GROMACS .gro file of N, CA and C in nm:
model
  294
    1MET      N    1  -0.259   3.417  -0.684
    1MET     CA    2  -0.343   3.342  -0.593
    1MET      C    3  -0.324   3.192  -0.610
    2LEU      N    4  -0.298   3.146  -0.731
    2LEU     CA    5  -0.278   3.004  -0.756
    2LEU      C    6  -0.157   2.952  -0.679
    3ASN      N    7  -0.047   3.029  -0.677
    3ASN     CA    8   0.072   2.986  -0.605
    3ASN      C    9   0.047   2.973  -0.455
    4ALA      N   10  -0.034   3.059  -0.397
    4ALA     CA   11  -0.066   3.050  -0.255
    4ALA      C   12  -0.140   2.920  -0.225
    5ASN      N   13  -0.230   2.878  -0.312
    5ASN     CA   14  -0.303   2.753  -0.293
    5ASN      C   15  -0.210   2.633  -0.301
    6LEU      N   16  -0.110   2.639  -0.390
    6LEU     CA   17  -0.016   2.527  -0.402
    6LEU      C   18   0.070   2.513  -0.278
    7LYS      N   19   0.106   2.625  -0.215
    7LYS     CA   20   0.189   2.619  -0.095
    7LYS      C   21   0.114   2.556   0.021
    8ASN      N   22  -0.017   2.574   0.029
    8ASN     CA   23  -0.097   2.519   0.138
    8ASN      C   24  -0.136   2.373   0.116
    9LYS      N   25  -0.118   2.325  -0.005
    9LYS     CA   26  -0.156   2.187  -0.037
    9LYS      C   27  -0.052   2.091   0.023
   10PRO      N   28  -0.095   1.988   0.098
   10PRO     CA   29   0.001   1.893   0.157
   10PRO      C   30   0.082   1.822   0.048
   11GLN      N   31   0.208   1.808   0.073
   11GLN     CA   32   0.295   1.740  -0.022
   11GLN      C   33   0.271   1.589  -0.020
   12ARG      N   34   0.254   1.533  -0.137
   12ARG     CA   35   0.238   1.389  -0.148
   12ARG      C   36   0.376   1.325  -0.139
   13ARG      N   37   0.381   1.204  -0.086
   13ARG     CA   38   0.507   1.133  -0.066
   13ARG      C   39   0.505   0.998  -0.140
   14ARG      N   40   0.620   0.961  -0.189
   14ARG     CA   41   0.634   0.829  -0.251
   14ARG      C   42   0.656   0.727  -0.140
   15VAL      N   43   0.578   0.620  -0.146
   15VAL     CA   44   0.588   0.513  -0.047
   15VAL      C   45   0.610   0.382  -0.122
   16VAL      N   46   0.714   0.310  -0.083
   16VAL     CA   47   0.747   0.183  -0.148
   16VAL      C   48   0.696   0.069  -0.061
   17PHE      N   49   0.616  -0.019  -0.121
   17PHE     CA   50   0.567  -0.138  -0.054
   17PHE      C   51   0.636  -0.258  -0.117
   18SER      N   52   0.667  -0.357  -0.035
   18SER     CA   53   0.729  -0.479  -0.089
   18SER      C   54   0.677  -0.602  -0.014
   19PHE      N   55   0.682  -0.714  -0.085
   19PHE     CA   56   0.636  -0.840  -0.027
   19PHE      C   57   0.714  -0.953  -0.094
   20ARG      N   58   0.764  -1.046  -0.014
   20ARG     CA   59   0.837  -1.159  -0.070
   20ARG      C   60   0.740  -1.276  -0.085
   21ALA      N   61   0.719  -1.317  -0.211
   21ALA     CA   62   0.629  -1.428  -0.243
   21ALA      C   63   0.685  -1.501  -0.365
   22PRO      N   64   0.785  -1.587  -0.343
   22PRO     CA   65   0.853  -1.654  -0.456
   22PRO      C   66   0.763  -1.738  -0.545
   23GLU      N   67   0.659  -1.798  -0.490
   23GLU     CA   68   0.572  -1.884  -0.570
   23GLU      C   69   0.452  -1.812  -0.631
   24ALA      N   70   0.437  -1.683  -0.602
   24ALA     CA   71   0.318  -1.609  -0.646
   24ALA      C   72   0.323  -1.581  -0.796
   25ASP      N   73   0.204  -1.581  -0.855
   25ASP     CA   74   0.190  -1.542  -0.996
   25ASP      C   75   0.143  -1.398  -1.008
   26VAL      N   76   0.055  -1.354  -0.916
   26VAL     CA   77   0.000  -1.219  -0.920
   26VAL      C   78  -0.002  -1.163  -0.779
   27VAL      N   79   0.054  -1.044  -0.764
   27VAL     CA   80   0.053  -0.975  -0.635
   27VAL      C   81   0.006  -0.832  -0.660
   28ALA      N   82  -0.085  -0.785  -0.574
   28ALA     CA   83  -0.135  -0.648  -0.585
   28ALA      C   84  -0.135  -0.583  -0.447
   29LEU      N   85  -0.116  -0.454  -0.448
   29LEU     CA   86  -0.126  -0.373  -0.327
   29LEU      C   87  -0.268  -0.318  -0.322
   30VAL      N   88  -0.336  -0.342  -0.211
   30VAL     CA   89  -0.474  -0.295  -0.197
   30VAL      C   90  -0.489  -0.222  -0.064
   31GLY      N   91  -0.576  -0.123  -0.061
   31GLY     CA   92  -0.593  -0.050   0.063
   31GLY      C   93  -0.696   0.060   0.052
   32SER      N   94  -0.703   0.136   0.160
   32SER     CA   95  -0.799   0.245   0.167
   32SER      C   96  -0.768   0.354   0.065
   33PHE      N   97  -0.644   0.360   0.017
   33PHE     CA   98  -0.603   0.460  -0.081
   33PHE      C   99  -0.645   0.425  -0.224
   34ASN      N  100  -0.690   0.301  -0.248
   34ASN     CA  101  -0.734   0.263  -0.383
   34ASN      C  102  -0.867   0.187  -0.381
   35ASP      N  103  -0.947   0.214  -0.278
   35ASP     CA  104  -1.080   0.152  -0.265
   35ASP      C  105  -1.073  -0.001  -0.262
   36TRP      N  106  -0.963  -0.055  -0.213
   36TRP     CA  107  -0.946  -0.200  -0.197
   36TRP      C  108  -0.962  -0.274  -0.331
   37ASP      N  109  -0.918  -0.211  -0.437
   37ASP     CA  110  -0.932  -0.266  -0.573
   37ASP      C  111  -0.799  -0.328  -0.618
   38PRO      N  112  -0.791  -0.462  -0.628
   38PRO     CA  113  -0.666  -0.528  -0.666
   38PRO      C  114  -0.615  -0.491  -0.806
   39SER      N  115  -0.701  -0.440  -0.891
   39SER     CA  116  -0.657  -0.407  -1.027
   39SER      C  117  -0.587  -0.271  -1.036
   40ARG      N  118  -0.595  -0.190  -0.932
   40ARG     CA  119  -0.541  -0.053  -0.939
   40ARG      C  120  -0.392  -0.041  -0.912
   41HIS      N  121  -0.335  -0.131  -0.831
   41HIS     CA  122  -0.192  -0.123  -0.801
   41HIS      C  123  -0.127  -0.261  -0.808
   42PRO      N  124  -0.115  -0.316  -0.929
   42PRO     CA  125  -0.043  -0.443  -0.941
   42PRO      C  126   0.104  -0.423  -0.903
   43MET      N  127   0.160  -0.522  -0.838
   43MET     CA  128   0.300  -0.514  -0.798
   43MET      C  129   0.385  -0.584  -0.904
   44HIS      N  130   0.514  -0.553  -0.904
   44HIS     CA  131   0.605  -0.606  -1.004
   44HIS      C  132   0.710  -0.693  -0.938
   45ASN      N  133   0.733  -0.810  -0.995
   45ASN     CA  134   0.834  -0.902  -0.943
   45ASN      C  135   0.971  -0.850  -0.985
   46LYS      N  136   1.051  -0.814  -0.886
   46LYS     CA  137   1.184  -0.758  -0.912
   46LYS      C  138   1.291  -0.866  -0.915
   47GLY      N  139   1.249  -0.991  -0.906
   47GLY     CA  140   1.343  -1.103  -0.907
   47GLY      C  141   1.347  -1.173  -0.774
   48TYR      N  142   1.367  -1.303  -0.779
   48TYR     CA  143   1.376  -1.386  -0.658
   48TYR      C  144   1.253  -1.375  -0.570
   49GLY      N  145   1.137  -1.347  -0.631
   49GLY     CA  146   1.012  -1.343  -0.556
   49GLY      C  147   0.988  -1.218  -0.476
   50LEU      N  148   1.066  -1.112  -0.499
   50LEU     CA  149   1.046  -0.986  -0.430
   50LEU      C  150   0.958  -0.895  -0.516
   51TRP      N  151   0.838  -0.870  -0.467
   51TRP     CA  152   0.741  -0.788  -0.538
   51TRP      C  153   0.741  -0.648  -0.480
   52LYS      N  154   0.737  -0.544  -0.567
   52LYS     CA  155   0.740  -0.406  -0.520
   52LYS      C  156   0.639  -0.321  -0.595
   53LYS      N  157   0.596  -0.216  -0.525
   53LYS     CA  158   0.508  -0.115  -0.585
   53LYS      C  159   0.532   0.017  -0.513
   54THR      N  160   0.551   0.124  -0.589
   54THR     CA  161   0.564   0.257  -0.533
   54THR      C  162   0.436   0.334  -0.563
   55VAL      N  163   0.379   0.395  -0.460
   55VAL     CA  164   0.260   0.478  -0.476
   55VAL      C  165   0.288   0.615  -0.416
   56THR      N  166   0.216   0.715  -0.463
   56THR     CA  167   0.229   0.850  -0.412
   56THR      C  168   0.104   0.881  -0.330
   57LEU      N  169   0.125   0.912  -0.201
   57LEU     CA  170   0.013   0.932  -0.110
   57LEU      C  171   0.024   1.066  -0.039
   58ALA      N  172  -0.091   1.127  -0.013
   58ALA     CA  173  -0.096   1.248   0.067
   58ALA      C  174  -0.071   1.212   0.213
   59PRO      N  175  -0.027   1.307   0.295
   59PRO     CA  176  -0.007   1.277   0.437
   59PRO      C  177  -0.134   1.223   0.501
   60GLY      N  178  -0.116   1.126   0.590
   60GLY     CA  179  -0.228   1.066   0.661
   60GLY      C  180  -0.199   0.920   0.691
   61GLU      N  181  -0.297   0.850   0.744
   61GLU     CA  182  -0.285   0.708   0.774
   61GLU      C  183  -0.374   0.629   0.680
   62TYR      N  184  -0.323   0.517   0.634
   62TYR     CA  185  -0.394   0.433   0.539
   62TYR      C  186  -0.387   0.287   0.584
   63GLU      N  187  -0.496   0.215   0.561
   63GLU     CA  188  -0.498   0.071   0.583
   63GLU      C  189  -0.463   0.003   0.452
   64TYR      N  190  -0.396  -0.113   0.462
   64TYR     CA  191  -0.361  -0.186   0.341
   64TYR      C  192  -0.338  -0.334   0.370
   65LYS      N  193  -0.338  -0.411   0.262
   65LYS     CA  194  -0.303  -0.553   0.262
   65LYS      C  195  -0.247  -0.586   0.125
   66PHE      N  196  -0.206  -0.709   0.108
   66PHE     CA  197  -0.162  -0.757  -0.023
   66PHE      C  198  -0.262  -0.861  -0.073
   67TRP      N  199  -0.285  -0.862  -0.201
   67TRP     CA  200  -0.374  -0.958  -0.268
   67TRP      C  201  -0.282  -1.048  -0.349
   68ILE      N  202  -0.263  -1.171  -0.300
   68ILE     CA  203  -0.167  -1.262  -0.361
   68ILE      C  204  -0.240  -1.384  -0.414
   69ASP      N  205  -0.239  -1.397  -0.545
   69ASP     CA  206  -0.308  -1.508  -0.613
   69ASP      C  207  -0.449  -1.528  -0.557
   70GLY      N  208  -0.520  -1.418  -0.537
   70GLY     CA  209  -0.660  -1.425  -0.494
   70GLY      C  210  -0.682  -1.437  -0.345
   71GLU      N  211  -0.576  -1.425  -0.265
   71GLU     CA  212  -0.590  -1.435  -0.119
   71GLU      C  213  -0.534  -1.310  -0.051
   72TRP      N  214  -0.603  -1.265   0.054
   72TRP     CA  215  -0.557  -1.151   0.132
   72TRP      C  216  -0.441  -1.193   0.220
   73LYS      N  217  -0.337  -1.110   0.225
   73LYS     CA  218  -0.221  -1.137   0.311
   73LYS      C  219  -0.181  -1.008   0.382
   74GLU      N  220  -0.146  -1.022   0.509
   74GLU     CA  221  -0.095  -0.909   0.585
   74GLU      C  222   0.053  -0.890   0.555
   75ASP      N  223   0.103  -0.773   0.585
   75ASP     CA  224   0.244  -0.740   0.567
   75ASP      C  225   0.321  -0.791   0.688
   76PRO      N  226   0.402  -0.897   0.673
   76PRO     CA  227   0.473  -0.952   0.789
   76PRO      C  228   0.583  -0.860   0.842
   77ARG      N  229   0.620  -0.758   0.766
   77ARG     CA  230   0.725  -0.666   0.809
   77ARG      C  231   0.670  -0.542   0.879
   78ASN      N  232   0.537  -0.532   0.889
   78ASN     CA  233   0.475  -0.415   0.954
   78ASN      C  234   0.383  -0.464   1.066
   79GLN      N  235   0.425  -0.441   1.188
   79GLN     CA  236   0.346  -0.484   1.304
   79GLN      C  237   0.232  -0.389   1.335
   80ARG      N  238   0.229  -0.273   1.272
   80ARG     CA  239   0.121  -0.177   1.296
   80ARG      C  240  -0.002  -0.221   1.219
   81ALA      N  241  -0.107  -0.259   1.292
   81ALA     CA  242  -0.227  -0.315   1.230
   81ALA      C  243  -0.350  -0.284   1.313
   82MET      N  244  -0.465  -0.303   1.250
   82MET     CA  245  -0.591  -0.285   1.321
   82MET      C  246  -0.692  -0.387   1.271
   83LEU      N  247  -0.787  -0.419   1.355
   83LEU     CA  248  -0.892  -0.514   1.321
   83LEU      C  249  -0.984  -0.451   1.216
   84ASN      N  250  -1.019  -0.531   1.114
   84ASN     CA  251  -1.112  -0.480   1.011
   84ASN      C  252  -1.251  -0.540   1.035
   85PRO      N  253  -1.353  -0.496   0.960
   85PRO     CA  254  -1.490  -0.545   0.981
   85PRO      C  255  -1.509  -0.694   0.953
   86PHE      N  256  -1.411  -0.759   0.891
   86PHE     CA  257  -1.422  -0.900   0.856
   86PHE      C  258  -1.357  -0.991   0.960
   87GLY      N  259  -1.306  -0.932   1.068
   87GLY     CA  260  -1.246  -1.011   1.174
   87GLY      C  261  -1.101  -1.046   1.151
   88THR      N  262  -1.039  -0.988   1.048
   88THR     CA  263  -0.896  -1.008   1.024
   88THR      C  264  -0.827  -0.873   1.043
   89MET      N  265  -0.698  -0.871   1.021
   89MET     CA  266  -0.621  -0.749   1.044
   89MET      C  267  -0.583  -0.682   0.912
   90ASN      N  268  -0.581  -0.548   0.916
   90ASN     CA  269  -0.525  -0.468   0.808
   90ASN      C  270  -0.402  -0.398   0.863
   91ASN      N  271  -0.299  -0.387   0.783
   91ASN     CA  272  -0.180  -0.312   0.822
   91ASN      C  273  -0.208  -0.163   0.806
   92ILE      N  274  -0.129  -0.082   0.874
   92ILE     CA  275  -0.144   0.063   0.868
   92ILE      C  276  -0.011   0.124   0.827
   93VAL      N  277  -0.017   0.217   0.734
   93VAL     CA  278   0.101   0.295   0.696
   93VAL      C  279   0.069   0.441   0.721
   94ALA      N  280   0.162   0.512   0.783
   94ALA     CA  281   0.147   0.655   0.810
   94ALA      C  282   0.240   0.732   0.718
   95VAL      N  283   0.185   0.830   0.649
   95VAL     CA  284   0.263   0.916   0.560
   95VAL      C  285   0.275   1.050   0.630
   96SER      N  286   0.399   1.093   0.654
   96SER     CA  287   0.420   1.217   0.730
   96SER      C  288   0.415   1.338   0.637
   97VAL      N  289   0.397   1.455   0.700
   97VAL     CA  290   0.391   1.580   0.625
   97VAL      C  291   0.529   1.616   0.572
   98GLU      N  292   0.631   1.588   0.646
   98GLU     CA  293   0.768   1.625   0.605
   98GLU      C  294   0.838   1.511   0.540
   0.00000   0.00000   0.00000
């Protein structure tokens, strides 16, 4: 019975987020998948100001932004966005089942 439950469970997918911020000291990935908590997904500078973070997410749609040196920033490479309750935009990432 345990194996049948595992087959019905949606497969989680690895999603890579990146942001170019050469002058930044601290960059974090924040979103609906981590309760908007900047301490949960710190990003790593891979050199030349390119910050990356890989997270594993279940299929669905998630809102996100970047927290850069204490300021909210949208993802300039993702035009998919929606208005948030604060009057600014959050980006959206969709994780597919396959």
